[in-house]
């Protein structure tokens, strides 16, 4: 009854009560539904059928590459399923937990989430990819986040950035230019507010949105004088409470106290924030670069949009940006088609495929230092990455999967007024200490 | 409250119609948005579409490949229900007619299933399905739903059967029919109202389930409507028109089943309650 | 008597349990034995149910006493630590509290609305069949789709969604930051559930009301009894079984609520709408504490079973008394 042609994994029943019952119930089902499974049984003569589970956001990027791979490797087919991140995590955790991971699946770099390299590799769920050609193109400093310190375990198309998506038309109407320092940014917000435009749309009802502004501020504030903060925290030498995270939160809340967000950011969803920006009711929103095309789509040509780094530092020279390695793909060591699965990752890693993938998902490929080679909206970010003025997304260096959700929760509590910065930092420290 | 349609009844009717209109407001918003152009949606406003914009529907149908998913949903839902009705009514017949410690214990065991949180079984069941080689098959889903929906179905059937006089079946037995024959020929036809209730309530639960088909069918060619709808929604986050059109398309079939079976829903409950 | 109140086959004290299929032939009850269905009738249902629900649930429950992360083979026995933590950890204790609040809200409001709707569309009025279909219709739609729709309507802007409607009818004062305000969000979710399932309660009430002879109501009316008195003395006692079913179903549904919370707030703002079901999900698949997640599921199952049992006792005794 197996639908996917997987020759070496024939149905095997273990002896015991459960299979016996299964046999009995199967008879019931088979008698009753007699042959409702038209594709049951064999199929796939000779070739390998790979399974791949991907992130819905990457469908447009991955589909053409899969088609090209199948064309180049006749006999090998890839069964893809996509799901939004939440559902993806559930499905993959259940599948891996049961020892039935898809051959190729989406994974996140570093640590800090349930599907991150550190968490998965400690359970032995990732096949080493160290000797593949593309590994060389990943800068040494970032490579550790794609592996366990020894091996490289996942492929990633490159680096994503968080910045300010802004409405160019509103900026020129109001005579505002792209700000490069925190005071300039506040002045721009003040001018927009005075003109009756909401300076910033913020959809904090959607949990993952809550973290973005902190992630954009922290590199210039928390990490400015303390570049090793993440390591120092891991070694127990620093905490959220006694580090630059306090100032980071203060700047985030300052924007709120000055009334630069629309009313009730806590009750506004991510989608509603996009609509606010697309309609021109708000002039800016702080988001990951991959969201820009969605804003432009929703605006349907009524305005032009661009991006610039959130200028969270007091001087332009001190500005650092958040640049996180994008989610990518890993191979399950239990795969029955290990060689084909690794061949697919190798294929993804070919420069032209990685470039196509990166472009389709608004990602900056590793090692790019000429801004003109990437999409226009990403160009302002390239120098920061090339000059090493970037900090990985903070959760990628947190020791467990509890700190990030705790961060979502405390930001919402701060906006609801049910905690203060001291309380928020204490909660984060408590989550950080969990099982680390 | 007299049998005449008087002024009081008229007032009651008008009030209830007004309540229904207010009640339907969210559904109206859903349909109205699915018929608006993207720019009209972005303007906000809850009015009727200025012009009927139908493009969202074919786009949603093709973009989300709803056709094959619809077929999968229909196959899984109907097969599961067929088995639930057959197996469930048969079991309820035993549970309601036999008075023993065994049958009472069994009944309590079934009721326990209404209380258990489904997350408890999620991972072990996944392992079981995998080890039986049934991932990505209709069979895995059908088996799961038959088990999952059995407690409530048995609860409904047993309640109904308790209220049904045993004499009919006994008469048939005396006439020489076997137990099974008397059930299929005499008892089962009498269960029609409650069977209507069982069908509609199970259809709703199975048709709308999301997490299990994602787990067991993800990546196969057998993905059901909710699974592809959520993939589609995830892809077109803020394209409300497209998203709501896909939602309308996924909801229509089950609404249709409900409209056809609706008289049974109340009648089934009614006979179940009278016992 | 109701479907719930008649536990079938419950051996009354003193009555010999002699009608089972296994009793030896030749006993005085031989004819009854031949006439009652064989236990084989129940076996297919039992087999599937044991296989896909009971067996996995039991083997899942064992993880509640381990520290398994959900991945790999590494796990050790931790005794009752996880169970203890369910009650002492502020997040899970808060989730249990939220579930109880939400369940109480849903039980009271959904059944009250359901009852009013049932009284409204019961008998006489010409559009009753259409109205019944309208009120029941949301119950057949996927809860996640309903959640999606309401999330759109809960836009906090005064010119959008529910707030816009409130503004139109002059109720500006009721406009809310529906999902952003921790003191409102839980009730907003509750309202969504009530909207979806009030029609479900209505149908069950209607089913009971169909059984009330019209003459009984008329007689009461002729006696000069007012609306309220008629409801209390005639209708209420006769719909008591429906109340039992409705209260129990909505309690169980309310305590186990998952889809709506997950899709509308996912527990936020902060932890203001976290309930056991969402926490179970997060602990297992997001935080990677599968053992602890199972412990919460176990506590939830016991809570639901206990509450349902107590309710059944109380409501059934009132049915008889009424």
PDB file of C-alpha atoms in Angstrom, chain C residues 10-123:
ATOM      1  CA  UNK C  10     -24.240  -1.015  33.614  1.00  0.00           C
ATOM      2  CA  UNK C  11     -24.956  -3.951  35.883  1.00  0.00           C
ATOM      3  CA  UNK C  12     -27.366  -2.845  38.527  1.00  0.00           C
ATOM      4  CA  UNK C  13     -26.420  -4.061  41.984  1.00  0.00           C
ATOM      5  CA  UNK C  14     -27.666  -7.527  42.617  1.00  0.00           C
ATOM      6  CA  UNK C  15     -28.582  -8.325  39.047  1.00  0.00           C
ATOM      7  CA  UNK C  16     -26.485 -11.201  37.810  1.00  0.00           C
ATOM      8  CA  UNK C  17     -24.433 -10.368  34.787  1.00  0.00           C
ATOM      9  CA  UNK C  18     -25.780 -13.389  33.061  1.00  0.00           C
ATOM     10  CA  UNK C  19     -26.641 -12.090  29.634  1.00  0.00           C
ATOM     11  CA  UNK C  20     -23.126 -12.029  28.382  1.00  0.00           C
ATOM     12  CA  UNK C  21     -22.327 -14.068  25.349  1.00  0.00           C
ATOM     13  CA  UNK C  22     -20.130 -16.284  27.408  1.00  0.00           C
ATOM     14  CA  UNK C  23     -22.663 -17.617  29.862  1.00  0.00           C
ATOM     15  CA  UNK C  24     -23.049 -21.369  29.673  1.00  0.00           C
ATOM     16  CA  UNK C  25     -26.048 -22.803  27.836  1.00  0.00           C
ATOM     17  CA  UNK C  26     -28.909 -24.311  29.682  1.00  0.00           C
ATOM     18  CA  UNK C  27     -29.194 -21.448  32.152  1.00  0.00           C
ATOM     19  CA  UNK C  28     -32.629 -19.901  32.629  1.00  0.00           C
ATOM     20  CA  UNK C  29     -31.525 -16.925  30.509  1.00  0.00           C
ATOM     21  CA  UNK C  30     -30.675 -19.105  27.527  1.00  0.00           C
ATOM     22  CA  UNK C  31     -33.176 -17.434  25.253  1.00  0.00           C
ATOM     23  CA  UNK C  32     -31.882 -13.985  26.110  1.00  0.00           C
ATOM     24  CA  UNK C  33     -28.375 -15.141  25.370  1.00  0.00           C
ATOM     25  CA  UNK C  34     -29.311 -16.331  21.924  1.00  0.00           C
ATOM     26  CA  UNK C  35     -31.143 -13.097  21.247  1.00  0.00           C
ATOM     27  CA  UNK C  36     -28.365 -10.754  22.285  1.00  0.00           C
ATOM     28  CA  UNK C  37     -25.639  -9.926  19.802  1.00  0.00           C
ATOM     29  CA  UNK C  38     -22.297 -11.631  20.001  1.00  0.00           C
ATOM     30  CA  UNK C  39     -19.251  -9.863  21.321  1.00  0.00           C
ATOM     31  CA  UNK C  40     -17.767 -10.332  17.849  1.00  0.00           C
ATOM     32  CA  UNK C  41     -19.886  -7.359  16.786  1.00  0.00           C
ATOM     33  CA  UNK C  42     -17.810  -5.044  18.920  1.00  0.00           C
ATOM     34  CA  UNK C  43     -14.417  -6.462  18.040  1.00  0.00           C
ATOM     35  CA  UNK C  44     -13.604  -4.643  14.790  1.00  0.00           C
ATOM     36  CA  UNK C  45     -14.313  -1.260  16.382  1.00  0.00           C
ATOM     37  CA  UNK C  46     -12.409  -2.223  19.494  1.00  0.00           C
ATOM     38  CA  UNK C  47      -9.421  -3.482  17.516  1.00  0.00           C
ATOM     39  CA  UNK C  48      -8.968  -0.320  15.472  1.00  0.00           C
ATOM     40  CA  UNK C  49      -9.570   1.857  18.506  1.00  0.00           C
ATOM     41  CA  UNK C  50      -7.080  -0.025  20.664  1.00  0.00           C
ATOM     42  CA  UNK C  51      -4.531   0.037  17.889  1.00  0.00           C
ATOM     43  CA  UNK C  52      -4.613   3.665  16.835  1.00  0.00           C
ATOM     44  CA  UNK C  53      -5.717   5.443  20.022  1.00  0.00           C
ATOM     45  CA  UNK C  54      -5.261   3.442  23.213  1.00  0.00           C
ATOM     46  CA  UNK C  55      -1.990   1.683  22.473  1.00  0.00           C
ATOM     47  CA  UNK C  56      -0.193   4.813  21.182  1.00  0.00           C
ATOM     48  CA  UNK C  57      -1.648   6.941  23.991  1.00  0.00           C
ATOM     49  CA  UNK C  58      -0.441   4.540  26.646  1.00  0.00           C
ATOM     50  CA  UNK C  59       3.007   4.166  25.137  1.00  0.00           C
ATOM     51  CA  UNK C  60       3.073   7.950  24.710  1.00  0.00           C
ATOM     52  CA  UNK C  61       2.106   8.460  28.330  1.00  0.00           C
ATOM     53  CA  UNK C  62       5.188   6.542  29.447  1.00  0.00           C
ATOM     54  CA  UNK C  63       7.347   9.388  28.143  1.00  0.00           C
ATOM     55  CA  UNK C  64       5.834  11.631  30.842  1.00  0.00           C
ATOM     56  CA  UNK C  65       8.237  10.011  33.282  1.00  0.00           C
ATOM     57  CA  UNK C  66      11.343  10.580  31.156  1.00  0.00           C
ATOM     58  CA  UNK C  67      13.370  13.540  29.952  1.00  0.00           C
ATOM     59  CA  UNK C  68      13.223  12.558  26.258  1.00  0.00           C
ATOM     60  CA  UNK C  69      13.805  15.491  23.896  1.00  0.00           C
ATOM     61  CA  UNK C  70      11.771  13.973  21.085  1.00  0.00           C
ATOM     62  CA  UNK C  71      14.831  13.182  18.970  1.00  0.00           C
ATOM     63  CA  UNK C  72      17.386  10.432  19.216  1.00  0.00           C
ATOM     64  CA  UNK C  73      17.429   7.534  21.653  1.00  0.00           C
ATOM     65  CA  UNK C  74      18.818   9.333  24.668  1.00  0.00           C
ATOM     66  CA  UNK C  75      16.425   9.437  27.592  1.00  0.00           C
ATOM     67  CA  UNK C  76      16.385   8.684  31.272  1.00  0.00           C
ATOM     68  CA  UNK C  77      13.729   8.046  33.864  1.00  0.00           C
ATOM     69  CA  UNK C  78      12.904  11.085  35.990  1.00  0.00           C
ATOM     70  CA  UNK C  79      10.006   9.776  38.062  1.00  0.00           C
ATOM     71  CA  UNK C  80       7.345  12.325  38.910  1.00  0.00           C
ATOM     72  CA  UNK C  81       9.528  15.383  38.269  1.00  0.00           C
ATOM     73  CA  UNK C  82       7.671  16.338  35.108  1.00  0.00           C
ATOM     74  CA  UNK C  83       4.257  15.968  36.721  1.00  0.00           C
ATOM     75  CA  UNK C  84       5.328  18.107  39.656  1.00  0.00           C
ATOM     76  CA  UNK C  85       6.670  20.715  37.281  1.00  0.00           C
ATOM     77  CA  UNK C  86       3.275  20.989  35.532  1.00  0.00           C
ATOM     78  CA  UNK C  87       1.836  22.477  38.711  1.00  0.00           C
ATOM     79  CA  UNK C  88       4.818  24.542  39.832  1.00  0.00           C
ATOM     80  CA  UNK C  89       5.987  26.037  36.536  1.00  0.00           C
ATOM     81  CA  UNK C  90       4.242  29.411  36.056  1.00  0.00           C
ATOM     82  CA  UNK C  91       3.733  28.816  32.340  1.00  0.00           C
ATOM     83  CA  UNK C  92       1.916  25.496  32.661  1.00  0.00           C
ATOM     84  CA  UNK C  93       0.054  26.516  35.815  1.00  0.00           C
ATOM     85  CA  UNK C  94      -1.068  29.665  33.956  1.00  0.00           C
ATOM     86  CA  UNK C  95      -2.110  27.549  30.978  1.00  0.00           C
ATOM     87  CA  UNK C  96      -4.283  25.358  33.198  1.00  0.00           C
ATOM     88  CA  UNK C  97      -5.880  28.458  34.723  1.00  0.00           C
ATOM     89  CA  UNK C  98      -6.557  29.954  31.278  1.00  0.00           C
ATOM     90  CA  UNK C  99      -8.135  26.707  30.080  1.00  0.00           C
ATOM     91  CA  UNK C 100     -10.492  26.636  33.052  1.00  0.00           C
ATOM     92  CA  UNK C 101     -11.487  30.302  32.542  1.00  0.00           C
ATOM     93  CA  UNK C 102     -12.015  29.749  28.840  1.00  0.00           C
ATOM     94  CA  UNK C 103     -14.005  26.566  29.411  1.00  0.00           C
ATOM     95  CA  UNK C 104     -16.285  28.288  31.938  1.00  0.00           C
ATOM     96  CA  UNK C 105     -16.851  31.182  29.515  1.00  0.00           C
ATOM     97  CA  UNK C 106     -17.594  28.843  26.619  1.00  0.00           C
ATOM     98  CA  UNK C 107     -19.884  26.568  28.624  1.00  0.00           C
ATOM     99  CA  UNK C 108     -21.952  29.462  29.965  1.00  0.00           C
ATOM    100  CA  UNK C 109     -22.120  31.733  26.925  1.00  0.00           C
ATOM    101  CA  UNK C 110     -22.295  29.113  24.188  1.00  0.00           C
ATOM    102  CA  UNK C 111     -25.105  27.231  25.883  1.00  0.00           C
ATOM    103  CA  UNK C 112     -27.008  30.369  26.788  1.00  0.00           C
ATOM    104  CA  UNK C 113     -26.795  31.654  23.236  1.00  0.00           C
ATOM    105  CA  UNK C 114     -27.575  28.192  21.905  1.00  0.00           C
ATOM    106  CA  UNK C 115     -30.641  27.971  24.104  1.00  0.00           C
ATOM    107  CA  UNK C 116     -31.900  31.419  23.090  1.00  0.00           C
ATOM    108  CA  UNK C 117     -31.401  30.550  19.429  1.00  0.00           C
ATOM    109  CA  UNK C 118     -33.266  27.285  19.922  1.00  0.00           C
ATOM    110  CA  UNK C 119     -36.175  29.041  21.636  1.00  0.00           C
ATOM    111  CA  UNK C 120     -36.119  31.609  18.832  1.00  0.00           C
ATOM    112  CA  UNK C 121     -36.357  29.195  15.917  1.00  0.00           C
ATOM    113  CA  UNK C 122     -38.470  26.569  17.657  1.00  0.00           C
ATOM    114  CA  UNK C 123     -41.833  25.920  15.934  1.00  0.00           C
TER     115      UNK C 123
END
